[in-house]
């Protein structure tokens, strides 16, 4: 840090090291306090110390065996461990993650985050039927926060695109994710995926009206009105009967008058 105070990588490592020290200090002050254990474990997971986090959370489970929060946090630890392993090494972590996330949902039936993570776990385990059931339930959940709208549709869209190999159904989910009124990371990911699909399709078939329409939708959400108008005009050139694109084009033109 003294030699290169602007090095972002060093800064992150320094903050991680300081964070772990603070967590260790908190635990020495009151290890048996449930809230200390819970959030110390969460902090350890966020700093990449999943095994240490799991140990703390399982200790906390001895006193709070019916805590959906604790089971969910353990499931997230196994999820993070999966990302660090090669595909052939992941089976036991997937199984343990499923076990704890299932328990979290058993204890708290409308636990949106656990539902979504469990769906992804089943997809990794190649139980695609169970994964899709959970994704559909997550997307049907009401009373979720605004940020969750883009998150659930983006994740379901990714599943449909990667595992079900259905571009049509994936597009439908990515478009549904755009109904989120906040500019979230997941909403931007929906836009990026739609943009990639559209550009690939146009590359292979330059007269693809639907692809230009998708591109217009992306530009519209990014407030790029002139690019959106250009894309919608091309979409109507190759797909003249599309009322959605015509309506979007008229709306943009009126806005710019």
Short mmCIF file of C-alpha atoms in Angstrom, two decimals:
data_model
loop_
_atom_site.label_atom_id
_atom_site.label_comp_id
_atom_site.label_asym_id
_atom_site.label_seq_id
_atom_site.Cartn_x
_atom_site.Cartn_y
_atom_site.Cartn_z
CA UNK A 1 0.00 0.00 0.00
CA UNK A 2 2.89 2.38 0.75
CA UNK A 3 4.53 1.70 -2.62
CA UNK A 4 1.31 1.72 -4.65
CA UNK A 5 -1.66 3.17 -2.73
CA UNK A 6 -3.84 3.23 -5.85
CA UNK A 7 -3.55 -0.51 -6.57
CA UNK A 8 -7.17 -1.72 -6.36
CA UNK A 9 -6.18 -5.39 -5.95
CA UNK A 10 -3.96 -4.64 -2.95
CA UNK A 11 -6.69 -2.47 -1.46
CA UNK A 12 -9.24 -5.30 -1.70
CA UNK A 13 -6.83 -7.75 -0.06
CA UNK A 14 -6.11 -5.24 2.72
CA UNK A 15 -9.82 -4.69 3.36
CA UNK A 16 -10.40 -8.46 3.36
CA UNK A 17 -7.62 -8.98 5.90
CA UNK A 18 -8.95 -6.17 8.10
CA UNK A 19 -12.47 -7.58 7.82
CA UNK A 20 -11.36 -11.03 8.97
CA UNK A 21 -9.53 -9.49 11.96
CA UNK A 22 -12.67 -7.58 12.97
CA UNK A 23 -14.75 -10.75 12.71
CA UNK A 24 -12.26 -12.68 14.85
CA UNK A 25 -12.35 -9.89 17.44
CA UNK A 26 -16.16 -9.94 17.55
CA UNK A 27 -16.14 -13.70 18.09
CA UNK A 28 -13.67 -13.48 20.96
CA UNK A 29 -15.96 -10.96 22.66
CA UNK A 30 -19.11 -13.09 22.54
CA UNK A 31 -18.99 -16.34 20.59
CA UNK A 32 -22.24 -17.67 22.04
CA UNK A 33 -24.37 -14.69 21.06
CA UNK A 34 -26.47 -15.95 18.09
CA UNK A 35 -26.50 -12.67 16.19
CA UNK A 36 -22.73 -12.29 16.49
CA UNK A 37 -22.22 -15.81 15.16
CA UNK A 38 -24.73 -15.35 12.33
CA UNK A 39 -23.29 -12.17 10.96
CA UNK A 40 -19.68 -13.10 11.63
CA UNK A 41 -20.29 -16.22 9.54
CA UNK A 42 -21.86 -14.09 6.82
CA UNK A 43 -18.82 -11.82 6.91
CA UNK A 44 -16.46 -14.79 6.60
CA UNK A 45 -18.39 -16.06 3.57
CA UNK A 46 -18.17 -12.65 1.93
CA UNK A 47 -14.39 -12.66 2.42
CA UNK A 48 -14.03 -16.09 0.80
CA UNK A 49 -13.65 -18.13 4.01
CA UNK A 50 -16.54 -20.51 3.38
CA UNK A 51 -15.27 -23.45 5.48
CA UNK A 52 -14.80 -21.24 8.55
CA UNK A 53 -18.24 -19.75 7.96
CA UNK A 54 -19.85 -23.19 7.73
CA UNK A 55 -18.28 -24.21 11.06
CA UNK A 56 -19.69 -21.13 12.79
CA UNK A 57 -23.13 -21.53 11.24
CA UNK A 58 -23.35 -25.21 12.21
CA UNK A 59 -22.40 -24.26 15.75
CA UNK A 60 -25.19 -21.71 15.74
CA UNK A 61 -27.59 -24.40 14.45
CA UNK A 62 -27.03 -26.35 17.67
CA UNK A 63 -28.85 -23.56 19.51
CA UNK A 64 -31.22 -22.56 16.69
CA UNK A 65 -31.95 -25.75 14.68
CA UNK A 66 -35.09 -24.24 13.13
CA UNK A 67 -33.47 -21.07 11.79
CA UNK A 68 -34.23 -20.70 8.09
CA UNK A 69 -31.67 -17.89 7.98
CA UNK A 70 -28.85 -20.16 9.18
CA UNK A 71 -29.70 -22.96 6.74
CA UNK A 72 -29.88 -20.42 3.91
CA UNK A 73 -26.48 -18.99 4.85
CA UNK A 74 -24.92 -22.47 4.89
CA UNK A 75 -26.44 -23.10 1.47
CA UNK A 76 -24.82 -19.91 0.19
CA UNK A 77 -21.45 -21.05 1.55
CA UNK A 78 -21.70 -24.29 -0.42
CA UNK A 79 -22.76 -22.29 -3.48
CA UNK A 80 -19.61 -20.18 -3.20
CA UNK A 81 -17.47 -23.29 -2.76
CA UNK A 82 -18.95 -24.73 -5.97
CA UNK A 83 -17.65 -21.77 -7.98
CA UNK A 84 -14.11 -22.57 -6.83
CA UNK A 85 -14.22 -26.25 -7.81
CA UNK A 86 -13.87 -28.10 -11.07
CA UNK A 87 -17.15 -29.63 -12.38
CA UNK A 88 -16.19 -33.16 -11.32
CA UNK A 89 -15.46 -31.99 -7.76
CA UNK A 90 -18.78 -30.27 -7.10
CA UNK A 91 -21.17 -33.11 -6.31
CA UNK A 92 -20.84 -33.20 -2.50
CA UNK A 93 -21.11 -29.39 -2.23
CA UNK A 94 -24.21 -29.39 -4.44
CA UNK A 95 -25.81 -32.12 -2.32
CA UNK A 96 -25.07 -30.29 0.93
CA UNK A 97 -26.27 -27.01 -0.53
CA UNK A 98 -29.55 -28.60 -1.62
CA UNK A 99 -30.01 -30.18 1.81
CA UNK A 100 -29.71 -26.88 3.68
CA UNK A 101 -31.68 -24.80 1.18
CA UNK A 102 -34.50 -27.37 1.22
CA UNK A 103 -34.52 -27.09 5.00
CA UNK A 104 -34.64 -23.29 4.80
CA UNK A 105 -37.71 -23.50 2.53
CA UNK A 106 -39.32 -26.10 4.78
CA UNK A 107 -38.99 -23.69 7.71
CA UNK A 108 -39.98 -20.59 5.75
CA UNK A 109 -42.20 -21.41 2.79
CA UNK A 110 -42.06 -18.04 1.04
CA UNK A 111 -38.29 -17.56 1.26
CA UNK A 112 -37.55 -16.00 -2.13
CA UNK A 113 -33.73 -15.99 -1.97
CA UNK A 114 -33.59 -19.61 -0.81
CA UNK A 115 -36.04 -20.64 -3.54
CA UNK A 116 -33.91 -19.05 -6.25
CA UNK A 117 -30.64 -20.49 -4.95
CA UNK A 118 -32.21 -23.94 -4.62
CA UNK A 119 -33.42 -23.79 -8.23
CA UNK A 120 -29.86 -23.07 -9.37
CA UNK A 121 -28.52 -25.91 -7.22
CA UNK A 122 -30.91 -28.37 -8.85
CA UNK A 123 -29.86 -27.12 -12.27
CA UNK A 124 -26.22 -27.82 -11.36
CA UNK A 125 -27.25 -31.28 -10.19
CA UNK A 126 -28.93 -31.79 -13.62
CA UNK A 127 -32.38 -32.26 -12.08
CA UNK A 128 -33.84 -29.86 -14.62
CA UNK A 129 -37.48 -30.67 -13.91
CA UNK A 130 -37.13 -29.77 -10.24
CA UNK A 131 -35.07 -26.70 -11.11
CA UNK A 132 -37.71 -25.42 -13.52
CA UNK A 133 -40.51 -25.96 -11.00
CA UNK A 134 -38.61 -23.86 -8.47
CA UNK A 135 -37.78 -21.13 -10.98
CA UNK A 136 -41.44 -20.92 -11.97
CA UNK A 137 -42.54 -20.69 -8.33
CA UNK A 138 -39.97 -17.96 -7.70
CA UNK A 139 -41.21 -15.98 -10.72
CA UNK A 140 -44.81 -16.36 -9.55
CA UNK A 141 -44.04 -15.10 -6.04
CA UNK A 142 -45.82 -11.88 -5.21
CA UNK A 143 -44.74 -9.19 -2.75
CA UNK A 144 -41.06 -9.49 -3.63
CA UNK A 145 -39.06 -6.27 -3.71
CA UNK A 146 -38.51 -4.37 -6.94
CA UNK A 147 -34.92 -5.59 -7.34
CA UNK A 148 -36.11 -9.21 -7.18
CA UNK A 149 -38.17 -8.80 -10.37
CA UNK A 150 -35.10 -8.53 -12.59
CA UNK A 151 -33.19 -11.10 -10.52
CA UNK A 152 -35.75 -13.90 -10.78
CA UNK A 153 -36.44 -13.42 -14.49
CA UNK A 154 -32.74 -13.10 -15.34
CA UNK A 155 -31.90 -16.31 -13.49
CA UNK A 156 -34.81 -18.22 -15.02
CA UNK A 157 -33.86 -16.89 -18.45
CA UNK A 158 -30.27 -18.07 -17.98
CA UNK A 159 -31.55 -21.53 -17.02
CA UNK A 160 -33.80 -21.74 -20.08
CA UNK A 161 -31.03 -20.55 -22.38
CA UNK A 162 -28.24 -22.75 -21.01
CA UNK A 163 -29.96 -25.92 -19.85
CA UNK A 164 -33.20 -26.04 -21.84
CA UNK A 165 -31.57 -24.50 -24.93
CA UNK A 166 -34.69 -22.44 -25.58
CA UNK A 167 -33.76 -19.00 -26.85
CA UNK A 168 -37.44 -18.10 -27.35
CA UNK A 169 -38.39 -18.81 -23.73
CA UNK A 170 -35.20 -17.16 -22.44
CA UNK A 171 -36.00 -13.98 -24.37
CA UNK A 172 -39.45 -13.92 -22.78
CA UNK A 173 -37.90 -14.01 -19.29
CA UNK A 174 -35.25 -11.40 -20.06
CA UNK A 175 -37.95 -9.07 -21.39
CA UNK A 176 -40.01 -9.68 -18.25
CA UNK A 177 -36.97 -8.67 -16.18
CA UNK A 178 -37.04 -5.25 -17.82
CA UNK A 179 -40.29 -4.45 -15.99
CA UNK A 180 -38.14 -3.69 -12.93
CA UNK A 181 -38.40 0.09 -12.45
CA UNK A 182 -34.96 0.34 -10.82
CA UNK A 183 -31.66 0.22 -12.69
CA UNK A 184 -30.23 -2.90 -11.07
CA UNK A 185 -27.33 -5.16 -12.01
CA UNK A 186 -29.74 -7.94 -12.96
CA UNK A 187 -31.76 -5.63 -15.17
CA UNK A 188 -28.57 -4.61 -16.98
CA UNK A 189 -27.73 -8.30 -17.40
CA UNK A 190 -31.13 -8.87 -19.00
CA UNK A 191 -30.34 -6.06 -21.44
CA UNK A 192 -26.88 -7.49 -22.17
CA UNK A 193 -28.28 -10.94 -22.90
CA UNK A 194 -30.98 -9.57 -25.20
CA UNK A 195 -28.37 -7.47 -26.97
CA UNK A 196 -26.06 -10.46 -27.52
CA UNK A 197 -28.93 -12.60 -28.83
CA UNK A 198 -30.06 -9.85 -31.21
CA UNK A 199 -26.57 -9.12 -32.54
CA UNK A 200 -25.84 -12.81 -33.11
CA UNK A 201 -29.09 -13.31 -34.98
CA UNK A 202 -28.53 -10.22 -37.14
CA UNK A 203 -25.03 -11.46 -37.93
CA UNK A 204 -26.43 -14.73 -39.25
CA UNK A 205 -29.53 -13.22 -40.88
CA UNK A 206 -29.41 -9.44 -41.50
CA UNK A 207 -33.16 -9.32 -42.26
CA UNK A 208 -34.28 -10.66 -38.88
CA UNK A 209 -37.03 -8.22 -37.89
CA UNK A 210 -37.48 -9.61 -34.38
CA UNK A 211 -33.75 -9.28 -33.67
CA UNK A 212 -33.85 -5.59 -34.63
CA UNK A 213 -36.89 -5.21 -32.41
CA UNK A 214 -34.97 -6.67 -29.47
CA UNK A 215 -32.11 -4.30 -30.19
CA UNK A 216 -34.57 -1.41 -30.25
CA UNK A 217 -35.92 -2.47 -26.88
CA UNK A 218 -32.39 -2.54 -25.42
CA UNK A 219 -31.60 0.94 -26.73
CA UNK A 220 -34.96 2.23 -25.48
CA UNK A 221 -34.26 1.07 -21.92
CA UNK A 222 -30.79 2.59 -22.07
CA UNK A 223 -32.30 5.97 -23.07
CA UNK A 224 -30.59 5.78 -26.48
CA UNK A 225 -33.61 7.11 -28.35
CA UNK A 226 -32.07 7.64 -31.80
CA UNK A 227 -30.51 4.17 -31.86
CA UNK A 228 -33.82 2.72 -30.66
CA UNK A 229 -35.74 4.48 -33.46
CA UNK A 230 -33.25 3.23 -36.05
CA UNK A 231 -33.58 -0.35 -34.76
CA UNK A 232 -37.39 -0.28 -34.63
CA UNK A 233 -37.52 1.13 -38.16
CA UNK A 234 -35.40 -1.77 -39.40
CA UNK A 235 -37.53 -4.24 -37.46
CA UNK A 236 -40.69 -2.94 -39.16
CA UNK A 237 -38.98 -3.03 -42.53
CA UNK A 238 -38.48 -6.79 -42.18
CA UNK A 239 -41.50 -7.48 -39.95
CA UNK A 240 -44.10 -4.86 -41.00
CA UNK A 241 -47.03 -6.33 -39.09
CA UNK A 242 -45.49 -6.17 -35.63
CA UNK A 243 -47.73 -3.91 -33.53
CA UNK A 244 -45.38 -3.89 -30.50
CA UNK A 245 -42.50 -2.44 -32.50
CA UNK A 246 -44.80 0.04 -34.27
CA UNK A 247 -46.18 1.23 -30.93
CA UNK A 248 -42.68 1.60 -29.47
CA UNK A 249 -41.53 3.55 -32.53
CA UNK A 250 -44.51 5.94 -32.38
CA UNK A 251 -43.93 6.50 -28.67
CA UNK A 252 -40.27 7.38 -29.25
CA UNK A 253 -41.04 9.73 -32.12
CA UNK A 254 -43.66 11.57 -30.07
CA UNK A 255 -41.19 11.86 -27.21
CA UNK A 256 -38.62 13.54 -29.44
CA UNK A 257 -41.03 16.03 -31.04
#
